[in-house]
Short mmCIF file of C-alpha atoms in Angstrom, two decimals:
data_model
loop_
_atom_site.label_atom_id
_atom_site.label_comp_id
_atom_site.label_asym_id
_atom_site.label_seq_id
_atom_site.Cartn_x
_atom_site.Cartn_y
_atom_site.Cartn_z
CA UNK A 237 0.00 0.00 0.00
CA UNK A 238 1.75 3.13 -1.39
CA UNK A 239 1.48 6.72 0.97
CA UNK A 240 2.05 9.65 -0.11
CA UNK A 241 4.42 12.39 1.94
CA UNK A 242 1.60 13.38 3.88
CA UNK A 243 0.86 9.57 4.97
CA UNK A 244 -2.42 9.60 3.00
CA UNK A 245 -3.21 6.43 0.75
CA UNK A 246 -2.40 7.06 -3.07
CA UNK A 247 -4.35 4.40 -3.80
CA UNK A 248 -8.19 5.90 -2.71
CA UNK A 249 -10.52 6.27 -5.92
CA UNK A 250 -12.96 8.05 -4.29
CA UNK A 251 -15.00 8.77 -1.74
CA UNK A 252 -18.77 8.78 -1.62
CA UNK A 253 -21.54 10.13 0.82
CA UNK A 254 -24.96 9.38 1.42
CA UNK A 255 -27.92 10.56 3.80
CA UNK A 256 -29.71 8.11 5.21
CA UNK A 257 -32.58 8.29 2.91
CA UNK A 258 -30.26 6.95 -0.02
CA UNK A 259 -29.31 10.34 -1.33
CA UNK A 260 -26.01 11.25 -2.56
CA UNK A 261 -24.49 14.02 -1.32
CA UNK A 262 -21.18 14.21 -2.41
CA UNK A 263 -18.98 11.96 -4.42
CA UNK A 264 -15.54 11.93 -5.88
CA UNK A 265 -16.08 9.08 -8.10
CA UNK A 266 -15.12 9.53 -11.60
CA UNK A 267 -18.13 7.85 -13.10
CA UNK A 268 -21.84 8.94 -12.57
CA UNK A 269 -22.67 5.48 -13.46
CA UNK A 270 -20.76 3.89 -10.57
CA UNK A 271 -21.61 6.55 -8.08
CA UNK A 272 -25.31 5.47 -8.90
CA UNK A 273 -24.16 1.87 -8.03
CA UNK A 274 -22.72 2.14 -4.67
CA UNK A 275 -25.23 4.56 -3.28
CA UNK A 276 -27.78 1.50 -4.00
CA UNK A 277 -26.30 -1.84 -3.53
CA UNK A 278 -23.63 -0.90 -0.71
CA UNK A 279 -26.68 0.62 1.99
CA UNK A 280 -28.37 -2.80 1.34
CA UNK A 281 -25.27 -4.87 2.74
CA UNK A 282 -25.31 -2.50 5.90
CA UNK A 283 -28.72 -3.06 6.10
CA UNK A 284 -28.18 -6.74 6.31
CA UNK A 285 -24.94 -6.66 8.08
CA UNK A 286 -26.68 -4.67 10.74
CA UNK A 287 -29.23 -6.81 11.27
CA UNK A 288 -26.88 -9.75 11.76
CA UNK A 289 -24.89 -7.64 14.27
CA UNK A 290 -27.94 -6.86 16.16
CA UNK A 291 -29.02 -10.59 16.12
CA UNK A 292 -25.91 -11.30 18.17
CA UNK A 293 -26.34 -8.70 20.69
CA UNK A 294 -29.47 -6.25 20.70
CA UNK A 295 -27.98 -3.65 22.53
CA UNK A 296 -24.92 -3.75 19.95
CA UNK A 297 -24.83 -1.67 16.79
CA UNK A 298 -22.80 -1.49 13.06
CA UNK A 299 -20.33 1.54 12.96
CA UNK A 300 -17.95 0.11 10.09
CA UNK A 301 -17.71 -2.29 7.39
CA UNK A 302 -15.02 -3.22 5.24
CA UNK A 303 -15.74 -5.33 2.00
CA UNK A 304 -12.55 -6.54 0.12
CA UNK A 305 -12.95 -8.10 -3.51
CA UNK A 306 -10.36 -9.29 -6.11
CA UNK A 307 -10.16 -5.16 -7.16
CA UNK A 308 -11.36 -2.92 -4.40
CA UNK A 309 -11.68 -2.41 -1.13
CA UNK A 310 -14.73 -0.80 0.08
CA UNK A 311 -14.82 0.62 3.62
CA UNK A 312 -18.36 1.84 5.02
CA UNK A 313 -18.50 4.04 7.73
CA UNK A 314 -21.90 4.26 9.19
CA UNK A 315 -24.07 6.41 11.17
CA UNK A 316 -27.60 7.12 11.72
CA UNK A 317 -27.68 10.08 9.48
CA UNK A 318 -25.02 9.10 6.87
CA UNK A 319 -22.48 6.62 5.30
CA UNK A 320 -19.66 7.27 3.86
CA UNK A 321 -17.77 4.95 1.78
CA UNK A 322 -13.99 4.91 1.07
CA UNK A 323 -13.86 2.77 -1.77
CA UNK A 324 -10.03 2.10 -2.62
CA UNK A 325 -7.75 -0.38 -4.77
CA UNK A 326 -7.00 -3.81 -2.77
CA UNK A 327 -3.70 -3.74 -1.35
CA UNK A 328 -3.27 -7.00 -2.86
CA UNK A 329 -4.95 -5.86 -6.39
CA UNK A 330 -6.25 -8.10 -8.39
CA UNK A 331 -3.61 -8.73 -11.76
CA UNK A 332 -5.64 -9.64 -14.79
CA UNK A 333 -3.96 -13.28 -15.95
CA UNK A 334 -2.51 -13.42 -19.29
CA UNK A 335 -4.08 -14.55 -22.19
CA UNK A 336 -4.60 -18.30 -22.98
CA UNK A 337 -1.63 -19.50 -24.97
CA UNK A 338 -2.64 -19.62 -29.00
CA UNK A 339 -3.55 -23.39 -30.07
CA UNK A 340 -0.62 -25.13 -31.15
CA UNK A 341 -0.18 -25.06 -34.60
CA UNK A 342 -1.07 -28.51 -36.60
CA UNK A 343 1.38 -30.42 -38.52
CA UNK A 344 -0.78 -31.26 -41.19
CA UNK A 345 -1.58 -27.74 -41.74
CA UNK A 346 2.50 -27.22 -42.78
CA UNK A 347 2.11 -27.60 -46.79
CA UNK A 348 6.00 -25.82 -47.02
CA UNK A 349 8.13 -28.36 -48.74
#
């Protein structure tokens, strides 16, 4: 994980906020299109994740969640009012694999002489 002079990560795409109606309030995100994304599917897994926190231990609550996949790391800050998501690339980033080798070439399709 690279940091810059100022120890902050160089490797943050963006940031996003939301209210806690769904609305997005600010975003650094490049894309519109992936903005629109995370502000829906991400408040869904805190939904659920705080649910399951909750079924442990009533009295206990969801402040944070961190979702890692072969690209990104997303981490989800929550509170009543808002969530904010850092969404970053994985420390370990995922490295496309090389192409599949070409078929080997036939013999009987050799007609040099």
């Amino acid at each position: 994980m690279q940091r810059g002079g100022n120890g902050h990560l160089q490797d943050v795409i963006g940031l996003l906020l939301i209210d806690a109606d769904g609305n997005i309030l600010r975003s650094t995100l490049a894309e519109e299109e992936e903005v629109v994304k995370y502000a829906q599917e991400i408040p869904a897994l805190v939904i659920m994740s705080r649910s399951a926190v909750r079924e442990i231990d009533p009295k206990n609550d969801l402040k944070m969640l961190r979702i890692k996949s072969k690209k990104h790391e997303i981490m989800v800050v929550v509170d009543p009012q808002f969530t904010l998501m850092i969404i970053h690339e994985y420390p370990g980033h995922y490295v496309e694999p090389p192409p599949p080798p070409p078929p080997p070439k036939d013999s009987d399709d050799d007609y040099s002489d």
